Amino acid sequence: MSFNIAIDGPAGAGKSTIAKRAAKELSFIYVDTGAMYRAITLGLMRRGTDIEDVQALERSLAEIEVTIDYRDGAQQVYLNGENVSGSIRTEEVSARTSACAAKPQVRAKLTDLQRELARKENVLMDGRDIGTAILPDAQLKIYLTASVQTRAQRRYKELIERGESCSLEAIEKDIEERDYRDMHRETAPLKQAEDAVLVDSSDMTIEEVTARIVELARERIGSGCGA
Ligand code: DC
């Protein structure tokens, strides 16, 4: 039986950086489910699909195939065979993914793929609904969060380092809006699973959060919870 770790939480809490590091230390496979939602969104954008038109959405989804594999340990995501791991990281895709991910038809398309990966391998999967909807039996669930201000400042720093101009207020507003949409959608909203361990990274370094997760995982593995 595989050992599954679910990490959920809002955008900017450090999930992917920390999940990648923790997975490496534990020799688990890291599954970034946000990348899958982004790839579907890119497919819908390229087709010019009006996602509010259910029939058009279903027609497009039937023609979109998302798959993943790993290159040097890093997850690659493919849209109908094309590696889109870079193209899904634009601001436009980020902004649109939240609305696409709210559509039940979009979520249904990824559920089986995510569960199948977790069934076969020891995975550390990050997303928004992993502990609540996708892997309700995960042996360890973490809800990783941080204050809006901390998350906005981290994002601001990243953009400035990349040489992009931006305003801290605009980033804060964007984060608040995205949180609201992800937490209030009807299908699989972002929320802490009852049995998830809450980790607030506002005043913690990446190393501290990673160490905490690895420690929790080792405790559970040691206590004979699967693996
Ligand atoms: O983690 P991320 O920023 O790459 O996620 C992109 C978007 O996808 C974000 O708006 C939330 C959504 N998402 C989701 O609804 N469910 C998941 N399991 C993962 C991401």
JSON list of C-alpha atoms and ligand atoms in Angstrom, two decimals:
[
{"chain": "A", "resi": 1, "resn": "MET", "atom": "CA", "xyz": [0.00, 0.00, 0.00]},
{"chain": "A", "resi": 2, "resn": "SER", "atom": "CA", "xyz": [1.31, 3.45, -0.82]},
{"chain": "A", "resi": 3, "resn": "PHE", "atom": "CA", "xyz": [1.81, 6.24, 1.72]},
{"chain": "A", "resi": 4, "resn": "ASN", "atom": "CA", "xyz": [0.15, 9.49, 0.70]},
{"chain": "A", "resi": 5, "resn": "ILE", "atom": "CA", "xyz": [0.76, 13.00, 1.97]},
{"chain": "A", "resi": 6, "resn": "ALA", "atom": "CA", "xyz": [-1.74, 15.73, 1.06]},
{"chain": "A", "resi": 7, "resn": "ILE", "atom": "CA", "xyz": [-0.72, 19.38, 1.29]},
{"chain": "A", "resi": 8, "resn": "ASP", "atom": "CA", "xyz": [-3.44, 21.95, 0.75]},
{"chain": "A", "resi": 9, "resn": "GLY", "atom": "CA", "xyz": [-3.55, 25.67, 1.25]},
{"chain": "A", "resi": 10, "resn": "PRO", "atom": "CA", "xyz": [-3.95, 29.02, -0.48]},
{"chain": "A", "resi": 11, "resn": "ALA", "atom": "CA", "xyz": [-1.71, 30.44, -3.21]},
{"chain": "A", "resi": 12, "resn": "GLY", "atom": "CA", "xyz": [1.60, 31.84, -1.99]},
{"chain": "A", "resi": 13, "resn": "ALA", "atom": "CA", "xyz": [1.88, 29.87, 1.27]},
{"chain": "A", "resi": 14, "resn": "GLY", "atom": "CA", "xyz": [5.01, 28.20, -0.12]},
{"chain": "A", "resi": 15, "resn": "LYS", "atom": "CA", "xyz": [3.36, 24.87, -0.90]},
{"chain": "A", "resi": 16, "resn": "SER", "atom": "CA", "xyz": [5.21, 23.93, -4.05]},
{"chain": "A", "resi": 17, "resn": "THR", "atom": "CA", "xyz": [8.70, 24.95, -2.85]},
{"chain": "A", "resi": 18, "resn": "ILE", "atom": "CA", "xyz": [8.23, 23.14, 0.44]},
{"chain": "A", "resi": 19, "resn": "ALA", "atom": "CA", "xyz": [6.43, 20.14, -1.04]},
{"chain": "A", "resi": 20, "resn": "LYS", "atom": "CA", "xyz": [9.24, 19.64, -3.57]},
{"chain": "A", "resi": 21, "resn": "ARG", "atom": "CA", "xyz": [11.90, 19.71, -0.85]},
{"chain": "A", "resi": 22, "resn": "ALA", "atom": "CA", "xyz": [9.99, 17.48, 1.57]},
{"chain": "A", "resi": 23, "resn": "ALA", "atom": "CA", "xyz": [9.26, 14.95, -1.20]},
{"chain": "A", "resi": 24, "resn": "LYS", "atom": "CA", "xyz": [12.96, 14.81, -2.07]},
{"chain": "A", "resi": 25, "resn": "GLU", "atom": "CA", "xyz": [13.99, 14.22, 1.54]},
{"chain": "A", "resi": 26, "resn": "LEU", "atom": "CA", "xyz": [11.40, 11.48, 1.92]},
{"chain": "A", "resi": 27, "resn": "SER", "atom": "CA", "xyz": [12.06, 9.97, -1.54]},
{"chain": "A", "resi": 28, "resn": "PHE", "atom": "CA", "xyz": [8.40, 10.47, -2.43]},
{"chain": "A", "resi": 29, "resn": "ILE", "atom": "CA", "xyz": [7.03, 11.55, -5.79]},
{"chain": "A", "resi": 30, "resn": "TYR", "atom": "CA", "xyz": [5.91, 15.18, -5.79]},
{"chain": "A", "resi": 31, "resn": "VAL", "atom": "CA", "xyz": [2.63, 15.77, -7.61]},
{"chain": "A", "resi": 32, "resn": "ASP", "atom": "CA", "xyz": [1.79, 19.41, -8.37]},
{"chain": "A", "resi": 33, "resn": "THR", "atom": "CA", "xyz": [-1.95, 19.36, -9.13]},
{"chain": "A", "resi": 34, "resn": "GLY", "atom": "CA", "xyz": [-2.08, 23.13, -9.75]},
{"chain": "A", "resi": 35, "resn": "ALA", "atom": "CA", "xyz": [0.03, 22.51, -12.88]},
{"chain": "A", "resi": 36, "resn": "MET", "atom": "CA", "xyz": [-2.67, 20.14, -14.17]},
{"chain": "A", "resi": 37, "resn": "TYR", "atom": "CA", "xyz": [-5.40, 22.78, -13.72]},
{"chain": "A", "resi": 38, "resn": "ARG", "atom": "CA", "xyz": [-3.16, 25.33, -15.38]},
{"chain": "A", "resi": 39, "resn": "ALA", "atom": "CA", "xyz": [-2.58, 23.00, -18.38]},
{"chain": "A", "resi": 40, "resn": "ILE", "atom": "CA", "xyz": [-6.34, 22.48, -18.89]},
{"chain": "A", "resi": 41, "resn": "THR", "atom": "CA", "xyz": [-6.84, 26.25, -18.63]},
{"chain": "A", "resi": 42, "resn": "LEU", "atom": "CA", "xyz": [-4.16, 26.84, -21.26]},
{"chain": "A", "resi": 43, "resn": "GLY", "atom": "CA", "xyz": [-5.90, 24.31, -23.52]},
{"chain": "A", "resi": 44, "resn": "LEU", "atom": "CA", "xyz": [-9.23, 26.10, -23.07]},
{"chain": "A", "resi": 45, "resn": "MET", "atom": "CA", "xyz": [-7.60, 29.50, -23.68]},
{"chain": "A", "resi": 46, "resn": "ARG", "atom": "CA", "xyz": [-5.96, 28.30, -26.89]},
{"chain": "A", "resi": 47, "resn": "ARG", "atom": "CA", "xyz": [-9.28, 27.00, -28.14]},
{"chain": "A", "resi": 48, "resn": "GLY", "atom": "CA", "xyz": [-10.99, 30.26, -27.19]},
{"chain": "A", "resi": 49, "resn": "THR", "atom": "CA", "xyz": [-13.59, 28.26, -25.24]},
{"chain": "A", "resi": 50, "resn": "ASP", "atom": "CA", "xyz": [-16.30, 30.20, -23.43]},
{"chain": "A", "resi": 51, "resn": "ILE", "atom": "CA", "xyz": [-16.22, 28.28, -20.15]},
{"chain": "A", "resi": 52, "resn": "GLU", "atom": "CA", "xyz": [-19.67, 29.57, -19.19]},
{"chain": "A", "resi": 53, "resn": "ASP", "atom": "CA", "xyz": [-21.14, 27.68, -22.17]},
{"chain": "A", "resi": 54, "resn": "VAL", "atom": "CA", "xyz": [-21.43, 24.14, -20.72]},
{"chain": "A", "resi": 55, "resn": "GLN", "atom": "CA", "xyz": [-21.66, 22.39, -24.08]},
{"chain": "A", "resi": 56, "resn": "ALA", "atom": "CA", "xyz": [-18.68, 24.24, -25.51]},
{"chain": "A", "resi": 57, "resn": "LEU", "atom": "CA", "xyz": [-16.73, 23.49, -22.31]},
{"chain": "A", "resi": 58, "resn": "GLU", "atom": "CA", "xyz": [-17.57, 19.78, -22.49]},
{"chain": "A", "resi": 59, "resn": "ARG", "atom": "CA", "xyz": [-16.68, 19.61, -26.19]},
{"chain": "A", "resi": 60, "resn": "SER", "atom": "CA", "xyz": [-13.30, 21.20, -25.57]},
{"chain": "A", "resi": 61, "resn": "LEU", "atom": "CA", "xyz": [-12.57, 19.08, -22.52]},
{"chain": "A", "resi": 62, "resn": "ALA", "atom": "CA", "xyz": [-13.20, 15.93, -24.55]},
{"chain": "A", "resi": 63, "resn": "GLU", "atom": "CA", "xyz": [-10.35, 17.01, -26.84]},
{"chain": "A", "resi": 64, "resn": "ILE", "atom": "CA", "xyz": [-7.94, 18.04, -24.10]},
{"chain": "A", "resi": 65, "resn": "GLU", "atom": "CA", "xyz": [-5.59, 15.49, -22.64]},
{"chain": "A", "resi": 66, "resn": "VAL", "atom": "CA", "xyz": [-3.35, 16.27, -19.68]},
{"chain": "A", "resi": 67, "resn": "THR", "atom": "CA", "xyz": [-0.55, 13.92, -18.67]},
{"chain": "A", "resi": 68, "resn": "ILE", "atom": "CA", "xyz": [2.53, 14.21, -16.49]},
{"chain": "A", "resi": 69, "resn": "ASP", "atom": "CA", "xyz": [5.92, 12.61, -16.23]},
{"chain": "A", "resi": 70, "resn": "TYR", "atom": "CA", "xyz": [9.21, 13.34, -14.50]},
{"chain": "A", "resi": 71, "resn": "ARG", "atom": "CA", "xyz": [12.48, 14.64, -15.89]},
{"chain": "A", "resi": 72, "resn": "ASP", "atom": "CA", "xyz": [15.45, 14.62, -13.49]},
{"chain": "A", "resi": 73, "resn": "GLY", "atom": "CA", "xyz": [12.91, 14.31, -10.70]},
{"chain": "A", "resi": 74, "resn": "ALA", "atom": "CA", "xyz": [10.94, 17.41, -11.78]},
{"chain": "A", "resi": 75, "resn": "GLN", "atom": "CA", "xyz": [7.30, 17.07, -12.80]},
{"chain": "A", "resi": 76, "resn": "GLN", "atom": "CA", "xyz": [6.57, 17.91, -16.44]},
{"chain": "A", "resi": 77, "resn": "VAL", "atom": "CA", "xyz": [3.03, 18.54, -17.60]},
{"chain": "A", "resi": 78, "resn": "TYR", "atom": "CA", "xyz": [1.82, 17.85, -21.14]},
{"chain": "A", "resi": 79, "resn": "LEU", "atom": "CA", "xyz": [-1.15, 19.23, -23.01]},
{"chain": "A", "resi": 80, "resn": "ASN", "atom": "CA", "xyz": [-2.04, 16.81, -25.79]},
{"chain": "A", "resi": 81, "resn": "GLY", "atom": "CA", "xyz": [1.55, 15.64, -25.86]},
{"chain": "A", "resi": 82, "resn": "GLU", "atom": "CA", "xyz": [3.16, 19.10, -25.83]},
{"chain": "A", "resi": 83, "resn": "ASN", "atom": "CA", "xyz": [5.32, 19.93, -22.80]},
{"chain": "A", "resi": 84, "resn": "VAL", "atom": "CA", "xyz": [3.68, 23.11, -21.42]},
{"chain": "A", "resi": 85, "resn": "SER", "atom": "CA", "xyz": [5.51, 23.21, -18.06]},
{"chain": "A", "resi": 86, "resn": "GLY", "atom": "CA", "xyz": [6.89, 26.69, -18.91]},
{"chain": "A", "resi": 87, "resn": "SER", "atom": "CA", "xyz": [3.87, 28.18, -20.72]},
{"chain": "A", "resi": 88, "resn": "ILE", "atom": "CA", "xyz": [1.50, 27.53, -17.80]},
{"chain": "A", "resi": 89, "resn": "ARG", "atom": "CA", "xyz": [3.41, 29.92, -15.50]},
{"chain": "A", "resi": 90, "resn": "THR", "atom": "CA", "xyz": [2.29, 33.22, -17.07]},
{"chain": "A", "resi": 91, "resn": "GLU", "atom": "CA", "xyz": [0.22, 35.77, -15.15]},
{"chain": "A", "resi": 92, "resn": "GLU", "atom": "CA", "xyz": [-2.62, 35.32, -17.66]},
{"chain": "A", "resi": 93, "resn": "VAL", "atom": "CA", "xyz": [-2.84, 31.57, -17.06]},
{"chain": "A", "resi": 94, "resn": "SER", "atom": "CA", "xyz": [-2.59, 32.12, -13.28]},
{"chain": "A", "resi": 95, "resn": "ALA", "atom": "CA", "xyz": [-5.43, 34.62, -13.37]},
{"chain": "A", "resi": 96, "resn": "ARG", "atom": "CA", "xyz": [-7.72, 32.39, -15.45]},
{"chain": "A", "resi": 97, "resn": "THR", "atom": "CA", "xyz": [-7.07, 29.07, -13.79]},
{"chain": "A", "resi": 98, "resn": "SER", "atom": "CA", "xyz": [-9.06, 29.88, -10.68]},
{"chain": "A", "resi": 99, "resn": "ALA", "atom": "CA", "xyz": [-12.28, 30.32, -12.72]},
{"chain": "A", "resi": 100, "resn": "CYS", "atom": "CA", "xyz": [-11.63, 27.18, -14.81]},
{"chain": "A", "resi": 101, "resn": "ALA", "atom": "CA", "xyz": [-10.81, 25.12, -11.71]},
{"chain": "A", "resi": 102, "resn": "ALA", "atom": "CA", "xyz": [-14.20, 26.06, -10.26]},
{"chain": "A", "resi": 103, "resn": "LYS", "atom": "CA", "xyz": [-15.98, 24.14, -13.04]},
{"chain": "A", "resi": 104, "resn": "PRO", "atom": "CA", "xyz": [-17.03, 20.65, -11.91]},
{"chain": "A", "resi": 105, "resn": "GLN", "atom": "CA", "xyz": [-16.38, 19.25, -15.41]},
{"chain": "A", "resi": 106, "resn": "VAL", "atom": "CA", "xyz": [-12.77, 20.43, -15.19]},
{"chain": "A", "resi": 107, "resn": "ARG", "atom": "CA", "xyz": [-12.29, 18.96, -11.71]},
{"chain": "A", "resi": 108, "resn": "ALA", "atom": "CA", "xyz": [-13.85, 15.63, -12.71]},
{"chain": "A", "resi": 109, "resn": "LYS", "atom": "CA", "xyz": [-11.34, 15.31, -15.53]},
{"chain": "A", "resi": 110, "resn": "LEU", "atom": "CA", "xyz": [-8.38, 15.39, -13.13]},
{"chain": "A", "resi": 111, "resn": "THR", "atom": "CA", "xyz": [-9.75, 13.38, -10.21]},
{"chain": "A", "resi": 112, "resn": "ASP", "atom": "CA", "xyz": [-8.99, 9.92, -11.63]},
{"chain": "A", "resi": 113, "resn": "LEU", "atom": "CA", "xyz": [-5.53, 10.88, -12.84]},
{"chain": "A", "resi": 114, "resn": "GLN", "atom": "CA", "xyz": [-4.61, 12.19, -9.37]},
{"chain": "A", "resi": 115, "resn": "ARG", "atom": "CA", "xyz": [-6.06, 9.20, -7.49]},
{"chain": "A", "resi": 116, "resn": "GLU", "atom": "CA", "xyz": [-4.38, 6.72, -9.81]},
{"chain": "A", "resi": 117, "resn": "LEU", "atom": "CA", "xyz": [-0.96, 8.31, -9.19]},
{"chain": "A", "resi": 118, "resn": "ALA", "atom": "CA", "xyz": [-1.49, 8.14, -5.43]},
{"chain": "A", "resi": 119, "resn": "ARG", "atom": "CA", "xyz": [-2.65, 4.52, -5.57]},
{"chain": "A", "resi": 120, "resn": "LYS", "atom": "CA", "xyz": [0.53, 3.35, -7.27]},
{"chain": "A", "resi": 121, "resn": "GLU", "atom": "CA", "xyz": [3.23, 5.43, -5.60]},
{"chain": "A", "resi": 122, "resn": "ASN", "atom": "CA", "xyz": [4.23, 7.12, -2.35]},
{"chain": "A", "resi": 123, "resn": "VAL", "atom": "CA", "xyz": [3.21, 10.64, -3.28]},
{"chain": "A", "resi": 124, "resn": "LEU", "atom": "CA", "xyz": [3.30, 14.04, -1.73]},
{"chain": "A", "resi": 125, "resn": "MET", "atom": "CA", "xyz": [0.50, 15.82, -3.58]},
{"chain": "A", "resi": 126, "resn": "ASP", "atom": "CA", "xyz": [-0.22, 19.52, -3.27]},
{"chain": "A", "resi": 127, "resn": "GLY", "atom": "CA", "xyz": [-3.34, 21.42, -4.25]},
{"chain": "A", "resi": 128, "resn": "ARG", "atom": "CA", "xyz": [-6.54, 22.79, -2.73]},
{"chain": "A", "resi": 129, "resn": "ASP", "atom": "CA", "xyz": [-8.80, 19.75, -2.27]},
{"chain": "A", "resi": 130, "resn": "ILE", "atom": "CA", "xyz": [-6.34, 16.88, -1.89]},
{"chain": "A", "resi": 131, "resn": "GLY", "atom": "CA", "xyz": [-7.04, 16.12, 1.78]},
{"chain": "A", "resi": 132, "resn": "THR", "atom": "CA", "xyz": [-10.76, 16.86, 1.55]},
{"chain": "A", "resi": 133, "resn": "ALA", "atom": "CA", "xyz": [-11.81, 15.38, -1.81]},
{"chain": "A", "resi": 134, "resn": "ILE", "atom": "CA", "xyz": [-9.07, 13.60, -3.78]},
{"chain": "A", "resi": 135, "resn": "LEU", "atom": "CA", "xyz": [-7.26, 11.58, -1.09]},
{"chain": "A", "resi": 136, "resn": "PRO", "atom": "CA", "xyz": [-9.54, 11.57, 1.97]},
{"chain": "A", "resi": 137, "resn": "ASP", "atom": "CA", "xyz": [-7.58, 8.56, 3.31]},
{"chain": "A", "resi": 138, "resn": "ALA", "atom": "CA", "xyz": [-4.13, 10.15, 3.01]},
{"chain": "A", "resi": 139, "resn": "GLN", "atom": "CA", "xyz": [-1.98, 9.07, 5.96]},
{"chain": "A", "resi": 140, "resn": "LEU", "atom": "CA", "xyz": [-0.81, 12.65, 6.54]},
{"chain": "A", "resi": 141, "resn": "LYS", "atom": "CA", "xyz": [-2.65, 15.86, 5.70]},
{"chain": "A", "resi": 142, "resn": "ILE", "atom": "CA", "xyz": [-1.14, 19.31, 6.05]},
{"chain": "A", "resi": 143, "resn": "TYR", "atom": "CA", "xyz": [-2.97, 22.61, 5.67]},
{"chain": "A", "resi": 144, "resn": "LEU", "atom": "CA", "xyz": [-0.23, 25.10, 4.88]},
{"chain": "A", "resi": 145, "resn": "THR", "atom": "CA", "xyz": [-1.13, 28.75, 5.11]},
{"chain": "A", "resi": 146, "resn": "ALA", "atom": "CA", "xyz": [0.31, 32.21, 5.80]},
{"chain": "A", "resi": 147, "resn": "SER", "atom": "CA", "xyz": [-1.20, 35.66, 6.27]},
{"chain": "A", "resi": 148, "resn": "VAL", "atom": "CA", "xyz": [-2.29, 37.59, 3.17]},
{"chain": "A", "resi": 149, "resn": "GLN", "atom": "CA", "xyz": [0.34, 40.26, 3.95]},
{"chain": "A", "resi": 150, "resn": "THR", "atom": "CA", "xyz": [3.16, 37.71, 4.17]},
{"chain": "A", "resi": 151, "resn": "ARG", "atom": "CA", "xyz": [2.08, 36.00, 0.95]},
{"chain": "A", "resi": 152, "resn": "ALA", "atom": "CA", "xyz": [1.78, 39.33, -0.88]},
{"chain": "A", "resi": 153, "resn": "GLN", "atom": "CA", "xyz": [5.23, 40.41, 0.30]},
{"chain": "A", "resi": 154, "resn": "ARG", "atom": "CA", "xyz": [6.79, 37.13, -0.87]},
{"chain": "A", "resi": 155, "resn": "ARG", "atom": "CA", "xyz": [5.18, 37.50, -4.29]},
{"chain": "A", "resi": 156, "resn": "TYR", "atom": "CA", "xyz": [6.22, 41.17, -4.50]},
{"chain": "A", "resi": 157, "resn": "LYS", "atom": "CA", "xyz": [9.83, 40.25, -3.76]},
{"chain": "A", "resi": 158, "resn": "GLU", "atom": "CA", "xyz": [9.77, 37.50, -6.42]},
{"chain": "A", "resi": 159, "resn": "LEU", "atom": "CA", "xyz": [8.43, 39.86, -9.10]},
{"chain": "A", "resi": 160, "resn": "ILE", "atom": "CA", "xyz": [10.88, 42.65, -8.22]},
{"chain": "A", "resi": 161, "resn": "GLU", "atom": "CA", "xyz": [13.77, 40.16, -8.38]},
{"chain": "A", "resi": 162, "resn": "ARG", "atom": "CA", "xyz": [12.55, 39.16, -11.85]},
{"chain": "A", "resi": 163, "resn": "GLY", "atom": "CA", "xyz": [12.68, 42.84, -12.83]},
{"chain": "A", "resi": 164, "resn": "GLU", "atom": "CA", "xyz": [8.88, 43.19, -13.16]},
{"chain": "A", "resi": 165, "resn": "SER", "atom": "CA", "xyz": [7.13, 46.29, -11.89]},
{"chain": "A", "resi": 166, "resn": "CYS", "atom": "CA", "xyz": [4.19, 45.75, -9.56]},
{"chain": "A", "resi": 167, "resn": "SER", "atom": "CA", "xyz": [2.38, 47.24, -6.59]},
{"chain": "A", "resi": 168, "resn": "LEU", "atom": "CA", "xyz": [2.10, 45.55, -3.23]},
{"chain": "A", "resi": 169, "resn": "GLU", "atom": "CA", "xyz": [-1.52, 46.71, -2.85]},
{"chain": "A", "resi": 170, "resn": "ALA", "atom": "CA", "xyz": [-2.50, 45.20, -6.22]},
{"chain": "A", "resi": 171, "resn": "ILE", "atom": "CA", "xyz": [-0.87, 41.89, -5.26]},
{"chain": "A", "resi": 172, "resn": "GLU", "atom": "CA", "xyz": [-2.68, 41.83, -1.91]},
{"chain": "A", "resi": 173, "resn": "LYS", "atom": "CA", "xyz": [-5.99, 42.48, -3.61]},
{"chain": "A", "resi": 174, "resn": "ASP", "atom": "CA", "xyz": [-5.31, 39.77, -6.18]},
{"chain": "A", "resi": 175, "resn": "ILE", "atom": "CA", "xyz": [-4.45, 37.24, -3.44]},
{"chain": "A", "resi": 176, "resn": "GLU", "atom": "CA", "xyz": [-7.58, 38.12, -1.47]},
{"chain": "A", "resi": 177, "resn": "GLU", "atom": "CA", "xyz": [-9.77, 37.70, -4.56]},
{"chain": "A", "resi": 178, "resn": "ARG", "atom": "CA", "xyz": [-8.19, 34.39, -5.51]},
{"chain": "A", "resi": 179, "resn": "ASP", "atom": "CA", "xyz": [-8.54, 33.06, -1.95]},
{"chain": "A", "resi": 180, "resn": "TYR", "atom": "CA", "xyz": [-12.18, 34.07, -1.94]},
{"chain": "A", "resi": 181, "resn": "ARG", "atom": "CA", "xyz": [-12.89, 32.31, -5.24]},
{"chain": "A", "resi": 182, "resn": "ASP", "atom": "CA", "xyz": [-11.01, 29.14, -4.24]},
{"chain": "A", "resi": 183, "resn": "MET", "atom": "CA", "xyz": [-12.71, 29.00, -0.82]},
{"chain": "A", "resi": 184, "resn": "HIS", "atom": "CA", "xyz": [-16.23, 29.78, -1.96]},
{"chain": "A", "resi": 185, "resn": "ARG", "atom": "CA", "xyz": [-16.67, 27.74, -5.11]},
{"chain": "A", "resi": 186, "resn": "GLU", "atom": "CA", "xyz": [-19.31, 25.02, -4.99]},
{"chain": "A", "resi": 187, "resn": "THR", "atom": "CA", "xyz": [-17.17, 22.11, -6.10]},
{"chain": "A", "resi": 188, "resn": "ALA", "atom": "CA", "xyz": [-14.32, 21.06, -3.80]},
{"chain": "A", "resi": 189, "resn": "PRO", "atom": "CA", "xyz": [-13.62, 24.46, -2.21]},
{"chain": "A", "resi": 190, "resn": "LEU", "atom": "CA", "xyz": [-10.34, 25.11, -0.45]},
{"chain": "A", "resi": 191, "resn": "LYS", "atom": "CA", "xyz": [-10.71, 24.29, 3.22]},
{"chain": "A", "resi": 192, "resn": "GLN", "atom": "CA", "xyz": [-8.77, 22.59, 5.97]},
{"chain": "A", "resi": 193, "resn": "ALA", "atom": "CA", "xyz": [-9.66, 18.90, 6.31]},
{"chain": "A", "resi": 194, "resn": "GLU", "atom": "CA", "xyz": [-10.75, 18.04, 9.86]},
{"chain": "A", "resi": 195, "resn": "ASP", "atom": "CA", "xyz": [-7.80, 15.71, 10.32]},
{"chain": "A", "resi": 196, "resn": "ALA", "atom": "CA", "xyz": [-5.21, 18.02, 8.72]},
{"chain": "A", "resi": 197, "resn": "VAL", "atom": "CA", "xyz": [-2.31, 19.48, 10.69]},
{"chain": "A", "resi": 198, "resn": "LEU", "atom": "CA", "xyz": [-2.35, 23.29, 10.41]},
{"chain": "A", "resi": 199, "resn": "VAL", "atom": "CA", "xyz": [1.03, 24.83, 9.61]},
{"chain": "A", "resi": 200, "resn": "ASP", "atom": "CA", "xyz": [1.19, 28.63, 9.44]},
{"chain": "A", "resi": 201, "resn": "SER", "atom": "CA", "xyz": [4.37, 29.59, 7.59]},
{"chain": "A", "resi": 202, "resn": "SER", "atom": "CA", "xyz": [4.07, 33.37, 8.21]},
{"chain": "A", "resi": 203, "resn": "ASP", "atom": "CA", "xyz": [6.96, 33.41, 10.68]},
{"chain": "A", "resi": 204, "resn": "MET", "atom": "CA", "xyz": [8.78, 30.29, 9.55]},
{"chain": "A", "resi": 205, "resn": "THR", "atom": "CA", "xyz": [11.58, 29.80, 7.03]},
{"chain": "A", "resi": 206, "resn": "ILE", "atom": "CA", "xyz": [11.28, 27.33, 4.13]},
{"chain": "A", "resi": 207, "resn": "GLU", "atom": "CA", "xyz": [13.76, 25.06, 5.94]},
{"chain": "A", "resi": 208, "resn": "GLU", "atom": "CA", "xyz": [11.69, 25.11, 9.14]},
{"chain": "A", "resi": 209, "resn": "VAL", "atom": "CA", "xyz": [8.43, 24.25, 7.39]},
{"chain": "A", "resi": 210, "resn": "THR", "atom": "CA", "xyz": [10.09, 21.50, 5.34]},
{"chain": "A", "resi": 211, "resn": "ALA", "atom": "CA", "xyz": [11.65, 20.01, 8.48]},
{"chain": "A", "resi": 212, "resn": "ARG", "atom": "CA", "xyz": [8.27, 20.06, 10.26]},
{"chain": "A", "resi": 213, "resn": "ILE", "atom": "CA", "xyz": [6.55, 18.20, 7.42]},
{"chain": "A", "resi": 214, "resn": "VAL", "atom": "CA", "xyz": [9.33, 15.64, 7.09]},
{"chain": "A", "resi": 215, "resn": "GLU", "atom": "CA", "xyz": [9.23, 15.09, 10.86]},
{"chain": "A", "resi": 216, "resn": "LEU", "atom": "CA", "xyz": [5.44, 14.57, 10.82]},
{"chain": "A", "resi": 217, "resn": "ALA", "atom": "CA", "xyz": [5.73, 12.16, 7.88]},
{"chain": "A", "resi": 218, "resn": "ARG", "atom": "CA", "xyz": [8.50, 10.14, 9.56]},
{"chain": "A", "resi": 219, "resn": "GLU", "atom": "CA", "xyz": [6.46, 9.89, 12.76]},
{"chain": "A", "resi": 220, "resn": "ARG", "atom": "CA", "xyz": [3.46, 8.53, 10.84]},
{"chain": "A", "resi": 221, "resn": "ILE", "atom": "CA", "xyz": [5.52, 6.19, 8.69]},
{"chain": "A", "resi": 222, "resn": "GLY", "atom": "CA", "xyz": [7.26, 4.96, 11.87]},
{"chain": "A", "resi": 223, "resn": "SER", "atom": "CA", "xyz": [3.94, 4.34, 13.56]},
{"chain": "A", "resi": 224, "resn": "GLY", "atom": "CA", "xyz": [3.05, 1.91, 10.77]},
{"chain": "A", "resi": 225, "resn": "CYS", "atom": "CA", "xyz": [0.53, 4.09, 8.90]},
{"chain": "A", "resi": 226, "resn": "GLY", "atom": "CA", "xyz": [0.99, 2.49, 5.47]},
{"chain": "A", "resi": 227, "resn": "ALA", "atom": "CA", "xyz": [4.19, 2.79, 3.34]},
{"chain": "B", "resi": 1, "resn": "DC", "atom": "O1", "xyz": [-1.21, 26.03, -6.96]},
{"chain": "B", "resi": 1, "resn": "DC", "atom": "P1", "xyz": [-1.39, 26.84, -8.25]},
{"chain": "B", "resi": 1, "resn": "DC", "atom": "O2", "xyz": [-1.23, 28.34, -8.05]},
{"chain": "B", "resi": 1, "resn": "DC", "atom": "O3", "xyz": [-0.53, 26.34, -9.38]},
{"chain": "B", "resi": 1, "resn": "DC", "atom": "O4", "xyz": [-2.92, 26.61, -8.67]},
{"chain": "B", "resi": 1, "resn": "DC", "atom": "C1", "xyz": [-3.46, 27.24, -9.80]},
{"chain": "B", "resi": 1, "resn": "DC", "atom": "C2", "xyz": [-4.97, 27.37, -9.63]},
{"chain": "B", "resi": 1, "resn": "DC", "atom": "O5", "xyz": [-5.57, 26.07, -9.67]},
{"chain": "B", "resi": 1, "resn": "DC", "atom": "C3", "xyz": [-5.48, 28.06, -8.37]},
{"chain": "B", "resi": 1, "resn": "DC", "atom": "O6", "xyz": [-6.41, 29.07, -8.74]},
{"chain": "B", "resi": 1, "resn": "DC", "atom": "C4", "xyz": [-6.22, 26.99, -7.61]},
{"chain": "B", "resi": 1, "resn": "DC", "atom": "C5", "xyz": [-6.48, 25.91, -8.60]},
{"chain": "B", "resi": 1, "resn": "DC", "atom": "N1", "xyz": [-6.29, 24.57, -8.03]},
{"chain": "B", "resi": 1, "resn": "DC", "atom": "C6", "xyz": [-7.41, 23.88, -7.61]},
{"chain": "B", "resi": 1, "resn": "DC", "atom": "O7", "xyz": [-8.51, 24.41, -7.71]},
{"chain": "B", "resi": 1, "resn": "DC", "atom": "N2", "xyz": [-7.28, 22.62, -7.12]},
{"chain": "B", "resi": 1, "resn": "DC", "atom": "C7", "xyz": [-6.08, 22.04, -7.00]},
{"chain": "B", "resi": 1, "resn": "DC", "atom": "N3", "xyz": [-6.00, 20.80, -6.51]},
{"chain": "B", "resi": 1, "resn": "DC", "atom": "C8", "xyz": [-4.91, 22.74, -7.40]},
{"chain": "B", "resi": 1, "resn": "DC", "atom": "C9", "xyz": [-5.05, 24.02, -7.90]}
]
